[in-house]
GROMACS .gro file of C-alpha atoms in nm:
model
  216
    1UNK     CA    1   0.000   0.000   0.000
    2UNK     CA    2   0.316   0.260   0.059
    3UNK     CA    3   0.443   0.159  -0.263
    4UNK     CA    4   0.095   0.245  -0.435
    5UNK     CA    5   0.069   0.555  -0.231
    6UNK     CA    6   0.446   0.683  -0.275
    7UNK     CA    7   0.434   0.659  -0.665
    8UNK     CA    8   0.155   0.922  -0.698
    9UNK     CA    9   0.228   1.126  -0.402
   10UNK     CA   10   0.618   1.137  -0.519
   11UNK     CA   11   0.472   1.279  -0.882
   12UNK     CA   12   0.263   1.539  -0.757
   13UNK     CA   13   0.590   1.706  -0.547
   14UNK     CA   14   0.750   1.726  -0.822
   15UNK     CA   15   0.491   1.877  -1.032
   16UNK     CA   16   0.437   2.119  -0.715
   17UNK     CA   17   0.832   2.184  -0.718
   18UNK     CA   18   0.848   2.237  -1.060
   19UNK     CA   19   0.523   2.531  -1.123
   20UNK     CA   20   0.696   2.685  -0.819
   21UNK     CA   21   0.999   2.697  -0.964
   22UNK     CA   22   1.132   2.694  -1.362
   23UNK     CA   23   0.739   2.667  -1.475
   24UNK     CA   24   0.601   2.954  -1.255
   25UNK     CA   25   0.493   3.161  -1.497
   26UNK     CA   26   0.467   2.909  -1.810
   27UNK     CA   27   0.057   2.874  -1.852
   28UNK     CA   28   0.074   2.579  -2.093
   29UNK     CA   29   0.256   2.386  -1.865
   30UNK     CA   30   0.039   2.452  -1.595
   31UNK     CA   31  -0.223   2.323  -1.780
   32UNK     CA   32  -0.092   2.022  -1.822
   33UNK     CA   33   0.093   1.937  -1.502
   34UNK     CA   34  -0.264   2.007  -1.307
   35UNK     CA   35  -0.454   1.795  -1.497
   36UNK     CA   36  -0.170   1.530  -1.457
   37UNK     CA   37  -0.159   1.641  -1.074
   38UNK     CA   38  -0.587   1.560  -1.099
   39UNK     CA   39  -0.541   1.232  -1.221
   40UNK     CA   40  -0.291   1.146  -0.960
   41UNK     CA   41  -0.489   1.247  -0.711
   42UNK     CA   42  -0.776   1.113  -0.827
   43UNK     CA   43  -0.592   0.722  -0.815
   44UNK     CA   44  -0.482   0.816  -0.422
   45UNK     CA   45  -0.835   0.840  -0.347
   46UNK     CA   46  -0.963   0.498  -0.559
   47UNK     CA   47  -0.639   0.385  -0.375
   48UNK     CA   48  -0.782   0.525  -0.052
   49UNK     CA   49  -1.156   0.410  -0.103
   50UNK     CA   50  -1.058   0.037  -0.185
   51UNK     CA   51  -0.808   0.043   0.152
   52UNK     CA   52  -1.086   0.132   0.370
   53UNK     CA   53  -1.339  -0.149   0.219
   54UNK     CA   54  -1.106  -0.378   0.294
   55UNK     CA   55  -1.062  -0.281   0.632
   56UNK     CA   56  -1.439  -0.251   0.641
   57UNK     CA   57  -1.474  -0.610   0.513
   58UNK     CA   58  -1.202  -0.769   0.724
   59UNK     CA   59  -1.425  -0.575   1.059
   60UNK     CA   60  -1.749  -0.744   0.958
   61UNK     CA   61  -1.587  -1.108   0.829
   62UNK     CA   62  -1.736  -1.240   1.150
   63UNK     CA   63  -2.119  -1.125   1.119
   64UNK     CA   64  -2.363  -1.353   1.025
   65UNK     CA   65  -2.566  -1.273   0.715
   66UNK     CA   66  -2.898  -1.210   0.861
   67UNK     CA   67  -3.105  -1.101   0.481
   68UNK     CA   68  -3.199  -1.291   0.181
   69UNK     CA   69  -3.126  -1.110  -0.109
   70UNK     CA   70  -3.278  -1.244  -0.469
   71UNK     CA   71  -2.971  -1.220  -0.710
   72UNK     CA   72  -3.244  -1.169  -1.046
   73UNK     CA   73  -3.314  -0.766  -0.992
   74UNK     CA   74  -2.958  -0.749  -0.787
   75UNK     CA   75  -2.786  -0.837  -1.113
   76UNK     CA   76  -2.986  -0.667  -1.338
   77UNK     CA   77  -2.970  -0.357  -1.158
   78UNK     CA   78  -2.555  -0.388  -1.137
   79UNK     CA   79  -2.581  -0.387  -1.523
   80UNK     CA   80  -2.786  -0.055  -1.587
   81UNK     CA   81  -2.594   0.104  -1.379
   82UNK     CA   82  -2.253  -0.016  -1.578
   83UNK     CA   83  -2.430   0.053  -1.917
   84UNK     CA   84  -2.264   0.418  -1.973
   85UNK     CA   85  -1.949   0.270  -1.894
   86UNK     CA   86  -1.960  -0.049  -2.123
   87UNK     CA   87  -2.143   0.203  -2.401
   88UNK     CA   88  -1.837   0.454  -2.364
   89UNK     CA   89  -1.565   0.111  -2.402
   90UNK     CA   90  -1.829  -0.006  -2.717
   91UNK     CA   91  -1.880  -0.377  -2.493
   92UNK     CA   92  -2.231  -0.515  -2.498
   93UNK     CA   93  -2.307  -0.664  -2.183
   94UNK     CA   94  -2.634  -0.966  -2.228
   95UNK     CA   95  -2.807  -1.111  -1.952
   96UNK     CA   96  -2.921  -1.432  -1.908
   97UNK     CA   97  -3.084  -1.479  -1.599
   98UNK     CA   98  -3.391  -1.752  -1.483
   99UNK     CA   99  -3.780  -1.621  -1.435
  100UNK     CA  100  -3.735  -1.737  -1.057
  101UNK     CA  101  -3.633  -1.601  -0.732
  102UNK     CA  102  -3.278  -1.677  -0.750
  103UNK     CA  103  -3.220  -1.606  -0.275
  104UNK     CA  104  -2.902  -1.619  -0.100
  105UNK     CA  105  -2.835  -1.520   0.252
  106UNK     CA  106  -2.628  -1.238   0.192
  107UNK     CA  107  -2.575  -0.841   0.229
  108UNK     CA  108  -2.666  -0.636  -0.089
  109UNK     CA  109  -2.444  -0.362  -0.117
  110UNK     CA  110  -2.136  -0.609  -0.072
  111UNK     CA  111  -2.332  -0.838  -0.366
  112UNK     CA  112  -2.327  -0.554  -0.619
  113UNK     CA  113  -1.975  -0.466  -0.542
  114UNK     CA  114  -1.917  -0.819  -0.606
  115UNK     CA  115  -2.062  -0.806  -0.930
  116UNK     CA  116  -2.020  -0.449  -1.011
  117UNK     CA  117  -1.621  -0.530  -0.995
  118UNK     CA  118  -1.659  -0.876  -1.241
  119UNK     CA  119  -1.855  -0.709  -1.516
  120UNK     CA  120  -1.675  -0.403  -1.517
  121UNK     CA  121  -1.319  -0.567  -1.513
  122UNK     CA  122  -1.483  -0.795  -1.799
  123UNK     CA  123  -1.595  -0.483  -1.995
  124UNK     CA  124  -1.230  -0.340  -1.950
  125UNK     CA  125  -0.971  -0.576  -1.955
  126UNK     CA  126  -1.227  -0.820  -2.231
  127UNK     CA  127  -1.299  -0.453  -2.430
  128UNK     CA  128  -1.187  -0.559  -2.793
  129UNK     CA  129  -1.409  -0.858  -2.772
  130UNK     CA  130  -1.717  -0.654  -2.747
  131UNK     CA  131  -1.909  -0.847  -2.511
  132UNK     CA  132  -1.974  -0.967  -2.186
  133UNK     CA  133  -2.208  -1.248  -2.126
  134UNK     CA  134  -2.359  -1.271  -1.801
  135UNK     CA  135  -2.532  -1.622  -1.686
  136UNK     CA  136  -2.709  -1.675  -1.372
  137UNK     CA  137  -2.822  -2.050  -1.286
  138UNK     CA  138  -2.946  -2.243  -1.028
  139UNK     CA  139  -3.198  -2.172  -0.708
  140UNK     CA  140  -3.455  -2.418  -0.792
  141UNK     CA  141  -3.474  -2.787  -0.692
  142UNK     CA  142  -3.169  -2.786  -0.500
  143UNK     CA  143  -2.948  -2.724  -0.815
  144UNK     CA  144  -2.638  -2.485  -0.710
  145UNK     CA  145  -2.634  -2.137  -0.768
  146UNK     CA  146  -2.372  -1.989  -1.025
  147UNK     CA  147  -2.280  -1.653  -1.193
  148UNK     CA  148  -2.073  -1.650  -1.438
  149UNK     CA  149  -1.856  -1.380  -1.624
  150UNK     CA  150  -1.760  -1.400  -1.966
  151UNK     CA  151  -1.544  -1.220  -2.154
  152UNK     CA  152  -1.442  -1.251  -2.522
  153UNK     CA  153  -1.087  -1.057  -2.482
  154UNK     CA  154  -0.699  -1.162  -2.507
  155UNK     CA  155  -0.767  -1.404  -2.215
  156UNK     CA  156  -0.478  -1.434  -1.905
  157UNK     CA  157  -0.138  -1.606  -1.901
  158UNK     CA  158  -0.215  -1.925  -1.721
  159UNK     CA  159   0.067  -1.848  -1.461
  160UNK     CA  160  -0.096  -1.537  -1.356
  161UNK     CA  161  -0.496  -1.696  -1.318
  162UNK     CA  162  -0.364  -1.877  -0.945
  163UNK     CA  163  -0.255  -1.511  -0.786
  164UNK     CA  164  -0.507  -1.256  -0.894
  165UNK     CA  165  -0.684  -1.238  -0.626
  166UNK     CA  166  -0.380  -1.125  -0.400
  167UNK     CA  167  -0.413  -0.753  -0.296
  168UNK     CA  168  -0.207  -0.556  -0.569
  169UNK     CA  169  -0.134  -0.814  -0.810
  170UNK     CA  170  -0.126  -0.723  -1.125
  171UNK     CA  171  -0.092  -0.918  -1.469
  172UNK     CA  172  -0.022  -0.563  -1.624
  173UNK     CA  173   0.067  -0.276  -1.430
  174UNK     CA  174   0.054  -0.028  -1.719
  175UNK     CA  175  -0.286  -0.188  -1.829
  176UNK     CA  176  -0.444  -0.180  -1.467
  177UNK     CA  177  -0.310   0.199  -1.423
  178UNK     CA  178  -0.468   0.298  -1.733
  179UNK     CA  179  -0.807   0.135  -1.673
  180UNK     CA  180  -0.771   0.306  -1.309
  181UNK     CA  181  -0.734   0.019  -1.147
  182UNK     CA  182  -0.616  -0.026  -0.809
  183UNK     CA  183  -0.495  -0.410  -0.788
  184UNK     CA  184  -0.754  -0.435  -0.541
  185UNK     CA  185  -1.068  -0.542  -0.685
  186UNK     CA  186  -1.032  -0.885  -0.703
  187UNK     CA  187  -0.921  -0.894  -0.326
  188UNK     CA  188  -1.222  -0.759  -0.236
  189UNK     CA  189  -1.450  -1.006  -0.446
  190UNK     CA  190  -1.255  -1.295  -0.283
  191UNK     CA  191  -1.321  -1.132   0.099
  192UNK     CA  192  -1.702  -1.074   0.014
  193UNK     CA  193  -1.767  -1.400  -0.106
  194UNK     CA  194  -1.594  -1.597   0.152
  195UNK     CA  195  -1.806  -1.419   0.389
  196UNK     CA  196  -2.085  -1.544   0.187
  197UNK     CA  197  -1.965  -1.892   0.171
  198UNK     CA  198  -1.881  -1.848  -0.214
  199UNK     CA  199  -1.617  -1.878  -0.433
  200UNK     CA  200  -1.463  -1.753  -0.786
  201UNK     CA  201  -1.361  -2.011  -0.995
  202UNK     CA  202  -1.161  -1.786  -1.263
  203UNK     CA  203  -1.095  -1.996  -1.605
  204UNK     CA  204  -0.918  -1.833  -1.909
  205UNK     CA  205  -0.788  -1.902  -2.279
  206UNK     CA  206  -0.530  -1.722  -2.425
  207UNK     CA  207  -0.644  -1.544  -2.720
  208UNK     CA  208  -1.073  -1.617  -2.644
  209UNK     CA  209  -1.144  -1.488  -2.344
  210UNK     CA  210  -1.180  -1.493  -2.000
  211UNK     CA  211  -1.472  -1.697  -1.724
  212UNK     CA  212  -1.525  -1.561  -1.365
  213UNK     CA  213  -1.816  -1.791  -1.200
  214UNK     CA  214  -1.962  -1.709  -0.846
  215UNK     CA  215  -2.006  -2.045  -0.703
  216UNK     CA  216  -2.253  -2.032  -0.391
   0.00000   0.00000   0.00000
């Protein structure tokens, strides 16, 4: 977390330094080193936001889940609200989700940042294959409940699929800087869900694409 937090921090004194110094008075350049200096600021504070949900998470990994939330609407509504962002990145993201109550015991808001984080790394890191499939199953007769991710991009070097979930691993730092990520997502998806008695099963082909499934 220092490291993450140094890199920006350590850019914006020297972009301080320098329009109090040699660029005092050069307008162009201040232009350009404050909307730099925005930017870097603005990743301290994703940086900032995803530290504290952790922390939040790790404080309430003990608390039994006392709601039932029904995963149909839940996932439904995590894809409106993503559909300026995968309309912006040109990904189509299709739904296929069951005409039944799909309940688990579970908290809500932690649910849609579960799924919030899949479908928008999918749209993202999957953007040149244009869509994201998203498949919920299970919840009647006793058959297991699944979500599943799908992404149709360049896929992830098998060697890398065992560690993403570790807290700032990244399979491309330049990639996951300029999608804003913080090489924290995943961490948190792995937290929530263990809380919920789930797990990610992540599956990917080089070259076709990418599966996340939500196994409850």
């Amino acid at each position: 977390a220092s490291h993450e937090l140094r890199t920006p921090l350590a850019s914006l004194r020297g972009f301080i330094e320098t329009l109090q110094g040699p660029a005092r008075n050069d307008l162009k350049a201040h232009e350009r080193f404050l909307a730099i200096m925005h930017e870097q600021a603005t990743r301290m504070s994703r940086l900032v936001d995803d530290l504290l949900s952790l922390s939040r998470l790790e404080l309430r990994s003990n608390l039994a889940l006392e709601q039932t939330v029904d995963l149909v609407p839940l996932v439904a509504h995590v894809r409106d609200s993503l559909q300026p962002l995968a309309g912006d990145l040109g990904v189509e993201v299709v739904l296929d989700l069951p005409k039944h109550p799909v309940t688990v015991p579970g908290d809500r808001d932690e649910l849609v940042e579960v799924f919030e984080n899949l479908i928008e790394n999918a749209c993202k890191y999957g953007q040149e294959g244009k869509r994201v499939a998203v498949v919920l199953t299970g919840g009647a007769d006793g058959v297991p409940i699944e979500l599943s991710v799908t992404d149709y991009g360049p896929g992830i070097p098998p060697e890398h699929v065992p560690r993403i979930t570790e807290r700032f691993y990244r399979v491309n730092v330049e990639a996951s800087r300029s999608k804003k990520g913080t090489g924290l997502g995943l961490a948190i998806v792995k937290h929530i869900l263990t809380r919920h008695k789930a797990r990610l099963v992540v599956k990917s082909e080089m070259g076709k694409g990418t599966v996340f499934t939500v196994k409850f």
